[in-house]
Amino acid sequence: MAGFRNGRGRDNRPPQRQPQQAPYGYNAAPPPYPQQQWQQPPQGQPYGQQGQAYGEPEYFGDPQHNRQHAAANNPGHTQMFSVDDPYGDAATYNAGAAPVPTGPRLSWKPLLSGIVLRPADTFLQMRDHAVWGPALIVTFLYGLLAIFGFDKARDEALDATISSTIPYVLMTALGFVLGGLILGAVTHTLARQLGGDGAWQPTVGLSMLIMSITDAPRLVFALFLGGENGLVQVLGWATWLALGALLTVMVSRSHDLPWPKALGASAIQLVALLSLTKLGTL
């Protein structure tokens, strides 16, 4: 009886404590996670050298590629890569790099017509070709008639004898040729100072042709109407603007310059020809 009263005959194990339920509104603490076991590499095999490196993602494909990829991502290594240009090797524009002429040298007929009808293509094609023959002949013929475009000079030439008129006309023609050479050389020098790369012979020769061709309409009417006629004056200003446009295009094509610089290189020649042929004050 005493043994029964003392608890003998019952389970002698110590009583276990039941987990205490959390109060309403609180979440119970989650059970502890089992400790994660990390796989150790075999003895004598360092990380990332023999076989697949432990702790790195698995690479599929060529094993050699896998080893190179793993080594490229390690500190102290730089992975080489290249970017393919979808547009290919594009040529970079360089200032002053002039284009190659697009054709052979033009004869005098297509040259003269090209200056009027297709000036840009003509100047580009002739940028490396001298035009001394057409330039000297056309400018000399223009100078022979230029004296009759001024009222006072025409009256003096007509009143004088033929023996004295011919030398006077010839000297005037030679003066226009020499003036065209000088003004063309000035235009070429200014173009080179502004960064142009054209040759001096095409620049001077083409400038002489432009000077003579653009003033031809005014000169034809001035021979019959006189230089002071209103129509002749209007034609003079219109042809002077055409002279400026053609000179600018020529210098731009011959020296590979933008049009503001090409216009600046032609400025002295434009002012001189305005004073000489249009205003008659030079």
Tab-separated table of N, CA, C and O in Angstrom, residues 77-190:
chain	number	residue	atom	x	y	z
A	77	HIS	N	41.682	37.843	-63.634
A	77	HIS	CA	41.533	37.414	-65.013
A	77	HIS	C	40.543	38.338	-65.712
A	77	HIS	O	39.587	38.810	-65.103
A	78	THR	N	40.789	38.585	-66.963
A	78	THR	CA	39.919	39.426	-67.782
A	78	THR	C	39.430	38.619	-68.967
A	78	THR	O	40.238	38.059	-69.706
A	79	GLN	N	38.132	38.584	-69.139
A	79	GLN	CA	37.572	37.807	-70.234
A	79	GLN	C	37.518	38.654	-71.494
A	79	GLN	O	37.042	39.789	-71.464
A	80	MET	N	38.036	38.142	-72.592
A	80	MET	CA	38.061	38.851	-73.864
A	80	MET	C	36.749	38.616	-74.588
A	80	MET	O	36.218	37.508	-74.612
A	81	PHE	N	36.212	39.678	-75.161
A	81	PHE	CA	34.995	39.541	-75.947
A	81	PHE	C	35.039	40.582	-77.059
A	81	PHE	O	35.803	41.539	-77.019
A	82	SER	N	34.218	40.405	-78.065
A	82	SER	CA	34.151	41.313	-79.213
A	82	SER	C	32.695	41.549	-79.562
A	82	SER	O	31.835	40.715	-79.305
A	83	VAL	N	32.445	42.732	-80.150
A	83	VAL	CA	31.106	43.123	-80.575
A	83	VAL	C	31.109	43.236	-82.083
A	83	VAL	O	31.909	43.975	-82.655
A	84	ASP	N	30.238	42.522	-82.748
A	84	ASP	CA	30.153	42.559	-84.206
A	84	ASP	C	29.370	43.789	-84.637
A	84	ASP	O	28.273	44.066	-84.135
A	85	ASP	N	29.948	44.561	-85.563
A	85	ASP	CA	29.293	45.752	-86.096
A	85	ASP	C	28.350	45.334	-87.203
A	85	ASP	O	28.792	44.818	-88.227
A	86	PRO	N	27.052	45.553	-87.063
A	86	PRO	CA	26.128	45.114	-88.124
A	86	PRO	C	26.268	45.905	-89.397
A	86	PRO	O	25.810	45.472	-90.445
A	87	TYR	N	26.880	47.090	-89.317
A	87	TYR	CA	27.034	47.913	-90.503
A	87	TYR	C	28.375	47.718	-91.189
A	87	TYR	O	28.687	48.398	-92.162
A	88	GLY	N	29.220	46.854	-90.674
A	88	GLY	CA	30.521	46.623	-91.293
A	88	GLY	C	31.494	47.722	-90.925
A	88	GLY	O	31.284	48.521	-90.013
A	89	ASP	N	32.600	47.748	-91.646
A	89	ASP	CA	33.634	48.750	-91.407
A	89	ASP	C	33.239	50.036	-92.094
A	89	ASP	O	33.365	50.192	-93.310
A	90	ALA	N	32.747	50.986	-91.311
A	90	ALA	CA	32.332	52.265	-91.880
A	90	ALA	C	33.525	53.197	-91.959
A	90	ALA	O	34.337	53.285	-91.043
A	91	ALA	N	33.628	53.899	-93.060
A	91	ALA	CA	34.719	54.845	-93.247
A	91	ALA	C	34.420	56.113	-92.474
A	91	ALA	O	33.333	56.674	-92.552
A	92	THR	N	35.373	56.566	-91.708
A	92	THR	CA	35.225	57.773	-90.917
A	92	THR	C	35.615	58.976	-91.749
A	92	THR	O	36.659	58.999	-92.384
A	93	TYR	N	34.749	59.971	-91.719
A	93	TYR	CA	35.034	61.169	-92.498
A	93	TYR	C	36.114	61.982	-91.817
A	93	TYR	O	36.044	62.251	-90.626
A	94	ASN	N	37.101	62.359	-92.572
A	94	ASN	CA	38.180	63.208	-92.084
A	94	ASN	C	38.109	64.544	-92.786
A	94	ASN	O	37.957	64.618	-94.010
A	95	ALA	N	38.199	65.610	-92.006
A	95	ALA	CA	38.173	66.935	-92.601
A	95	ALA	C	39.384	67.123	-93.496
A	95	ALA	O	40.508	66.860	-93.116
A	96	GLY	N	39.120	67.599	-94.690
A	96	GLY	CA	40.196	67.812	-95.650
A	96	GLY	C	40.503	66.598	-96.496
A	96	GLY	O	41.344	66.673	-97.383
A	97	ALA	N	39.832	65.456	-96.251
A	97	ALA	CA	40.054	64.267	-97.074
A	97	ALA	C	39.154	64.358	-98.294
A	97	ALA	O	37.963	64.133	-98.220
A	98	ALA	N	39.691	64.763	-99.420
A	98	ALA	CA	38.898	65.031	-100.607
A	98	ALA	C	38.536	63.739	-101.314
A	98	ALA	O	39.289	62.773	-101.288
A	99	PRO	N	37.364	63.679	-101.950
A	99	PRO	CA	37.002	62.478	-102.700
A	99	PRO	C	37.815	62.337	-103.972
A	99	PRO	O	38.383	63.286	-104.475
A	100	VAL	N	37.845	61.140	-104.484
A	100	VAL	CA	38.584	60.853	-105.704
A	100	VAL	C	37.776	61.356	-106.885
A	100	VAL	O	36.553	61.266	-106.901
A	101	PRO	N	38.421	61.936	-107.895
A	101	PRO	CA	37.680	62.372	-109.082
A	101	PRO	C	36.875	61.237	-109.684
A	101	PRO	O	37.290	60.085	-109.700
A	102	THR	N	35.693	61.583	-110.187
A	102	THR	CA	34.755	60.557	-110.636
A	102	THR	C	34.924	60.191	-112.098
A	102	THR	O	34.186	59.337	-112.586
A	103	GLY	N	35.811	60.799	-112.815
A	103	GLY	CA	35.930	60.475	-114.227
A	103	GLY	C	37.191	61.040	-114.837
A	103	GLY	O	37.998	61.690	-114.170
A	104	PRO	N	37.385	60.815	-116.121
A	104	PRO	CA	38.582	61.325	-116.798
A	104	PRO	C	38.485	62.826	-117.051
A	104	PRO	O	37.462	63.463	-116.779
A	105	ARG	N	39.541	63.351	-117.593
A	105	ARG	CA	39.586	64.780	-117.901
A	105	ARG	C	38.621	65.110	-119.029
A	105	ARG	O	38.533	64.400	-120.028
A	106	LEU	N	37.888	66.203	-118.868
A	106	LEU	CA	36.910	66.614	-119.862
A	106	LEU	C	37.572	67.471	-120.941
A	106	LEU	O	38.486	68.254	-120.660
A	107	SER	N	37.081	67.335	-122.158
A	107	SER	CA	37.529	68.224	-123.230
A	107	SER	C	36.838	69.581	-123.080
A	107	SER	O	35.985	69.766	-122.209
A	108	TRP	N	37.177	70.515	-123.943
A	108	TRP	CA	36.724	71.883	-123.722
A	108	TRP	C	35.212	72.041	-123.903
A	108	TRP	O	34.584	72.839	-123.194
A	109	LYS	N	34.598	71.290	-124.810
A	109	LYS	CA	33.152	71.430	-125.013
A	109	LYS	C	32.350	70.959	-123.800
A	109	LYS	O	31.519	71.723	-123.265
A	110	PRO	N	32.526	69.710	-123.347
A	110	PRO	CA	31.784	69.315	-122.136
A	110	PRO	C	32.209	70.092	-120.896
A	110	PRO	O	31.420	70.228	-119.949
A	111	LEU	N	33.414	70.622	-120.894
A	111	LEU	CA	33.849	71.417	-119.748
A	111	LEU	C	33.070	72.727	-119.665
A	111	LEU	O	32.549	73.096	-118.597
A	112	LEU	N	32.962	73.428	-120.783
A	112	LEU	CA	32.248	74.707	-120.773
A	112	LEU	C	30.759	74.526	-120.527
A	112	LEU	O	30.148	75.290	-119.765
A	113	SER	N	30.174	73.518	-121.156
A	113	SER	CA	28.756	73.274	-120.921
A	113	SER	C	28.506	72.741	-119.512
A	113	SER	O	27.469	73.038	-118.901
A	114	GLY	N	29.445	71.965	-118.989
A	114	GLY	CA	29.271	71.429	-117.644
A	114	GLY	C	29.325	72.499	-116.571
A	114	GLY	O	28.661	72.372	-115.537
A	115	ILE	N	30.111	73.556	-116.786
A	115	ILE	CA	30.170	74.641	-115.803
A	115	ILE	C	28.804	75.311	-115.660
A	115	ILE	O	28.413	75.744	-114.565
A	116	VAL	N	28.048	75.364	-116.746
A	116	VAL	CA	26.738	76.017	-116.720
A	116	VAL	C	25.628	75.045	-116.309
A	116	VAL	O	24.760	75.393	-115.502
A	117	LEU	N	25.665	73.812	-116.840
A	117	LEU	CA	24.548	72.883	-116.661
A	117	LEU	C	24.714	71.980	-115.445
A	117	LEU	O	23.711	71.683	-114.766
A	118	ARG	N	25.893	71.533	-115.171
A	118	ARG	CA	26.133	70.618	-114.040
A	118	ARG	C	27.441	71.012	-113.337
A	118	ARG	O	28.434	70.289	-113.399
A	119	PRO	N	27.463	72.145	-112.708
A	119	PRO	CA	28.725	72.664	-112.152
A	119	PRO	C	29.329	71.785	-111.067
A	119	PRO	O	30.541	71.594	-111.037
A	120	ALA	N	28.517	71.251	-110.152
A	120	ALA	CA	29.075	70.479	-109.032
A	120	ALA	C	29.826	69.253	-109.531
A	120	ALA	O	30.969	68.988	-109.116
A	121	ASP	N	29.207	68.493	-110.430
A	121	ASP	CA	29.864	67.290	-110.951
A	121	ASP	C	31.079	67.636	-111.796
A	121	ASP	O	32.103	66.935	-111.758
A	122	THR	N	30.975	68.717	-112.553
A	122	THR	CA	32.108	69.109	-113.408
A	122	THR	C	33.301	69.537	-112.575
A	122	THR	O	34.442	69.144	-112.855
A	123	PHE	N	33.076	70.334	-111.551
A	123	PHE	CA	34.185	70.787	-110.707
A	123	PHE	C	34.809	69.621	-109.941
A	123	PHE	O	36.030	69.596	-109.735
A	124	LEU	N	33.987	68.677	-109.530
A	124	LEU	CA	34.525	67.511	-108.828
A	124	LEU	C	35.368	66.658	-109.766
A	124	LEU	O	36.429	66.159	-109.380
A	125	GLN	N	34.918	66.503	-110.986
A	125	GLN	CA	35.651	65.673	-111.942
A	125	GLN	C	36.954	66.323	-112.377
A	125	GLN	O	37.937	65.636	-112.658
A	126	MET	N	37.001	67.641	-112.392
A	126	MET	CA	38.185	68.353	-112.881
A	126	MET	C	39.052	68.899	-111.765
A	126	MET	O	39.938	69.724	-112.023
A	127	ARG	N	38.855	68.458	-110.548
A	127	ARG	CA	39.588	69.037	-109.423
A	127	ARG	C	41.077	68.722	-109.461
A	127	ARG	O	41.875	69.421	-108.833
A	128	ASP	N	41.496	67.698	-110.185
A	128	ASP	CA	42.910	67.347	-110.278
A	128	ASP	C	43.450	67.502	-111.690
A	128	ASP	O	44.543	67.012	-111.984
A	129	HIS	N	42.730	68.185	-112.548
A	129	HIS	CA	43.153	68.356	-113.934
A	129	HIS	C	43.303	69.846	-114.246
A	129	HIS	O	42.406	70.635	-113.952
A	130	ALA	N	44.427	70.200	-114.825
A	130	ALA	CA	44.645	71.589	-115.241
A	130	ALA	C	43.801	71.898	-116.472
A	130	ALA	O	43.577	71.046	-117.334
A	131	VAL	N	43.333	73.149	-116.559
A	131	VAL	CA	42.483	73.579	-117.679
A	131	VAL	C	43.064	74.855	-118.302
A	131	VAL	O	42.333	75.775	-118.654
A	132	TRP	N	44.380	74.884	-118.455
A	132	TRP	CA	45.031	76.101	-118.929
A	132	TRP	C	44.580	76.495	-120.328
A	132	TRP	O	44.352	77.680	-120.605
A	133	GLY	N	44.464	75.523	-121.224
A	133	GLY	CA	44.084	75.844	-122.601
A	133	GLY	C	42.743	76.549	-122.692
A	133	GLY	O	42.656	77.701	-123.177
A	134	PRO	N	41.653	75.918	-122.253
A	134	PRO	CA	40.358	76.612	-122.301
A	134	PRO	C	40.319	77.885	-121.477
A	134	PRO	O	39.691	78.869	-121.885
A	135	ALA	N	40.986	77.903	-120.322
A	135	ALA	CA	40.924	79.082	-119.458
A	135	ALA	C	41.587	80.287	-120.115
A	135	ALA	O	41.032	81.393	-120.121
A	136	LEU	N	42.777	80.104	-120.694
A	136	LEU	CA	43.485	81.229	-121.314
A	136	LEU	C	42.775	81.719	-122.571
A	136	LEU	O	42.654	82.937	-122.793
A	137	ILE	N	42.278	80.793	-123.388
A	137	ILE	CA	41.627	81.200	-124.634
A	137	ILE	C	40.310	81.929	-124.359
A	137	ILE	O	40.035	82.999	-124.922
A	138	VAL	N	39.472	81.347	-123.495
A	138	VAL	CA	38.177	81.962	-123.203
A	138	VAL	C	38.364	83.316	-122.528
A	138	VAL	O	37.669	84.297	-122.857
A	139	THR	N	39.288	83.417	-121.602
A	139	THR	CA	39.509	84.690	-120.917
A	139	THR	C	40.074	85.737	-121.867
A	139	THR	O	39.708	86.929	-121.790
A	140	PHE	N	40.932	85.335	-122.783
A	140	PHE	CA	41.486	86.287	-123.748
A	140	PHE	C	40.398	86.802	-124.693
A	140	PHE	O	40.314	88.009	-124.970
A	141	LEU	N	39.538	85.922	-125.183
A	141	LEU	CA	38.434	86.351	-126.042
A	141	LEU	C	37.460	87.252	-125.277
A	141	LEU	O	36.929	88.225	-125.843
A	142	TYR	N	37.226	86.920	-124.036
A	142	TYR	CA	36.366	87.779	-123.219
A	142	TYR	C	36.988	89.160	-123.048
A	142	TYR	O	36.291	90.177	-123.124
A	143	GLY	N	38.307	89.209	-122.852
A	143	GLY	CA	38.973	90.506	-122.698
A	143	GLY	C	38.957	91.344	-123.960
A	143	GLY	O	38.923	92.583	-123.886
A	144	LEU	N	38.955	90.690	-125.131
A	144	LEU	CA	38.887	91.450	-126.381
A	144	LEU	C	37.572	92.204	-126.518
A	144	LEU	O	37.529	93.307	-127.075
A	145	LEU	N	36.489	91.623	-126.013
A	145	LEU	CA	35.181	92.264	-126.120
A	145	LEU	C	34.822	93.077	-124.891
A	145	LEU	O	33.883	93.889	-124.951
A	146	ALA	N	35.514	92.849	-123.784
A	146	ALA	CA	35.147	93.522	-122.542
A	146	ALA	C	35.285	95.027	-122.635
A	146	ALA	O	34.509	95.770	-122.006
A	147	ILE	N	36.224	95.503	-123.445
A	147	ILE	CA	36.438	96.935	-123.537
A	147	ILE	C	35.236	97.645	-124.155
A	147	ILE	O	34.936	98.803	-123.853
A	148	PHE	N	34.501	96.924	-125.008
A	148	PHE	CA	33.337	97.530	-125.654
A	148	PHE	C	32.102	97.481	-124.764
A	148	PHE	O	31.039	97.986	-125.158
A	149	GLY	N	32.210	96.914	-123.614
A	149	GLY	CA	31.109	96.911	-122.680
A	149	GLY	C	31.050	98.140	-121.804
A	149	GLY	O	30.080	98.325	-121.067
A	150	PHE	N	32.071	98.997	-121.892
A	150	PHE	CA	32.102	100.242	-121.130
A	150	PHE	C	31.919	101.393	-122.118
A	150	PHE	O	32.592	101.461	-123.155
A	151	ASP	N	31.030	102.293	-121.795
A	151	ASP	CA	30.671	103.353	-122.738
A	151	ASP	C	31.866	104.222	-123.097
A	151	ASP	O	32.147	104.480	-124.284
A	152	LYS	N	32.613	104.679	-122.120
A	152	LYS	CA	33.718	105.589	-122.383
A	152	LYS	C	34.828	104.887	-123.152
A	152	LYS	O	35.370	105.439	-124.124
A	153	ALA	N	35.186	103.688	-122.753
A	153	ALA	CA	36.256	102.947	-123.430
A	153	ALA	C	35.833	102.581	-124.847
A	153	ALA	O	36.652	102.604	-125.780
A	154	ARG	N	34.558	102.291	-125.056
A	154	ARG	CA	34.094	101.960	-126.403
A	154	ARG	C	34.154	103.174	-127.315
A	154	ARG	O	34.559	103.078	-128.477
A	155	ASP	N	33.768	104.335	-126.831
A	155	ASP	CA	33.816	105.538	-127.655
A	155	ASP	C	35.250	105.892	-128.033
A	155	ASP	O	35.527	106.279	-129.182
A	156	GLU	N	36.159	105.729	-127.112
A	156	GLU	CA	37.565	106.029	-127.413
A	156	GLU	C	38.131	105.039	-128.436
A	156	GLU	O	38.905	105.424	-129.324
A	157	ALA	N	37.744	103.791	-128.307
A	157	ALA	CA	38.250	102.786	-129.243
A	157	ALA	C	37.678	102.996	-130.639
A	157	ALA	O	38.371	102.795	-131.651
A	158	LEU	N	36.410	103.406	-130.726
A	158	LEU	CA	35.802	103.604	-132.027
A	158	LEU	C	36.281	104.889	-132.695
A	158	LEU	O	36.350	104.970	-133.938
A	159	ASP	N	36.611	105.870	-131.921
A	159	ASP	CA	37.091	107.133	-132.494
A	159	ASP	C	38.550	107.062	-132.933
A	159	ASP	O	38.982	107.864	-133.786
A	160	ALA	N	39.299	106.159	-132.381
A	160	ALA	CA	40.727	106.051	-132.729
A	160	ALA	C	40.877	105.274	-134.037
A	160	ALA	O	39.960	104.614	-134.524
A	161	THR	N	42.052	105.368	-134.571
A	161	THR	CA	42.359	104.625	-135.795
A	161	THR	C	42.526	103.146	-135.490
A	161	THR	O	42.737	102.751	-134.341
A	162	ILE	N	42.438	102.358	-136.545
A	162	ILE	CA	42.552	100.917	-136.353
A	162	ILE	C	43.944	100.545	-135.844
A	162	ILE	O	44.095	99.650	-135.006
A	163	SER	N	44.953	101.250	-136.310
A	163	SER	CA	46.325	100.931	-135.899
A	163	SER	C	46.547	101.170	-134.415
A	163	SER	O	47.356	100.488	-133.784
A	164	SER	N	45.841	102.120	-133.872
A	164	SER	CA	45.975	102.378	-132.435
A	164	SER	C	44.955	101.619	-131.620
A	164	SER	O	45.160	101.376	-130.420
A	165	THR	N	43.832	101.209	-132.234
A	165	THR	CA	42.795	100.483	-131.505
A	165	THR	C	43.209	99.051	-131.236
A	165	THR	O	42.961	98.515	-130.141
A	166	ILE	N	43.825	98.415	-132.230
A	166	ILE	CA	44.186	97.007	-132.056
A	166	ILE	C	45.133	96.792	-130.887
A	166	ILE	O	44.888	95.908	-130.046
A	167	PRO	N	46.234	97.560	-130.762
A	167	PRO	CA	47.093	97.353	-129.582
A	167	PRO	C	46.348	97.609	-128.256
A	167	PRO	O	46.577	96.919	-127.258
A	168	TYR	N	45.455	98.592	-128.296
A	168	TYR	CA	44.709	98.917	-127.087
A	168	TYR	C	43.804	97.755	-126.685
A	168	TYR	O	43.709	97.397	-125.506
A	169	VAL	N	43.134	97.150	-127.680
A	169	VAL	CA	42.254	96.011	-127.395
A	169	VAL	C	43.061	94.808	-126.929
A	169	VAL	O	42.668	94.093	-125.998
A	170	LEU	N	44.202	94.581	-127.570
A	170	LEU	CA	45.033	93.444	-127.191
A	170	LEU	C	45.579	93.602	-125.769
A	170	LEU	O	45.619	92.634	-125.003
A	171	MET	N	45.993	94.799	-125.439
A	171	MET	CA	46.494	95.029	-124.082
A	171	MET	C	45.397	94.841	-123.043
A	171	MET	O	45.641	94.330	-121.947
A	172	THR	N	44.172	95.252	-123.392
A	172	THR	CA	43.062	95.035	-122.467
A	172	THR	C	42.794	93.548	-122.257
A	172	THR	O	42.538	93.089	-121.140
A	173	ALA	N	42.853	92.777	-123.362
A	173	ALA	CA	42.627	91.332	-123.251
A	173	ALA	C	43.701	90.672	-122.396
A	173	ALA	O	43.402	89.822	-121.541
A	174	LEU	N	44.961	91.077	-122.616
A	174	LEU	CA	46.037	90.529	-121.791
A	174	LEU	C	45.893	90.939	-120.333
A	174	LEU	O	46.223	90.169	-119.421
A	175	GLY	N	45.389	92.152	-120.122
A	175	GLY	CA	45.158	92.595	-118.747
A	175	GLY	C	44.105	91.755	-118.037
A	175	GLY	O	44.253	91.432	-116.848
A	176	PHE	N	43.060	91.351	-118.765
A	176	PHE	CA	42.054	90.482	-118.153
A	176	PHE	C	42.624	89.099	-117.854
A	176	PHE	O	42.286	88.489	-116.836
A	177	VAL	N	43.469	88.598	-118.758
A	177	VAL	CA	44.082	87.293	-118.502
A	177	VAL	C	44.973	87.359	-117.271
A	177	VAL	O	44.917	86.475	-116.390
A	178	LEU	N	45.811	88.403	-117.199
A	178	LEU	CA	46.694	88.541	-116.039
A	178	LEU	C	45.896	88.756	-114.755
A	178	LEU	O	46.212	88.177	-113.701
A	179	GLY	N	44.827	89.557	-114.836
A	179	GLY	CA	43.995	89.772	-113.653
A	179	GLY	C	43.300	88.495	-113.212
A	179	GLY	O	43.177	88.228	-112.005
A	180	GLY	N	42.848	87.686	-114.182
A	180	GLY	CA	42.228	86.412	-113.821
A	180	GLY	C	43.203	85.470	-113.140
A	180	GLY	O	42.836	84.754	-112.198
A	181	LEU	N	44.447	85.467	-113.624
A	181	LEU	CA	45.468	84.626	-112.982
A	181	LEU	C	45.726	85.063	-111.545
A	181	LEU	O	45.825	84.231	-110.634
A	182	ILE	N	45.825	86.365	-111.337
A	182	ILE	CA	46.121	86.878	-109.990
A	182	ILE	C	44.958	86.605	-109.040
A	182	ILE	O	45.151	86.131	-107.906
A	183	LEU	N	43.736	86.904	-109.500
A	183	LEU	CA	42.582	86.684	-108.630
A	183	LEU	C	42.371	85.199	-108.337
A	183	LEU	O	42.005	84.827	-107.215
A	184	GLY	N	42.607	84.356	-109.325
A	184	GLY	CA	42.500	82.921	-109.074
A	184	GLY	C	43.535	82.423	-108.094
A	184	GLY	O	43.247	81.556	-107.252
A	185	ALA	N	44.752	82.967	-108.184
A	185	ALA	CA	45.796	82.580	-107.230
A	185	ALA	C	45.448	83.039	-105.813
A	185	ALA	O	45.703	82.319	-104.834
A	186	VAL	N	44.844	84.224	-105.703
A	186	VAL	CA	44.422	84.709	-104.379
A	186	VAL	C	43.334	83.794	-103.801
A	186	VAL	O	43.370	83.435	-102.613
A	187	THR	N	42.386	83.402	-104.641
A	187	THR	CA	41.326	82.502	-104.177
A	187	THR	C	41.904	81.161	-103.726
A	187	THR	O	41.498	80.603	-102.694
A	188	HIS	N	42.851	80.646	-104.487
A	188	HIS	CA	43.475	79.383	-104.105
A	188	HIS	C	44.236	79.506	-102.784
A	188	HIS	O	44.153	78.622	-101.917
A	189	THR	N	44.964	80.599	-102.610
A	189	THR	CA	45.726	80.787	-101.379
A	189	THR	C	44.804	80.876	-100.168
A	189	THR	O	45.071	80.277	-99.115
A	190	LEU	N	43.705	81.622	-100.306
A	190	LEU	CA	42.758	81.717	-99.192
A	190	LEU	C	42.114	80.368	-98.891
A	190	LEU	O	41.893	80.034	-97.715
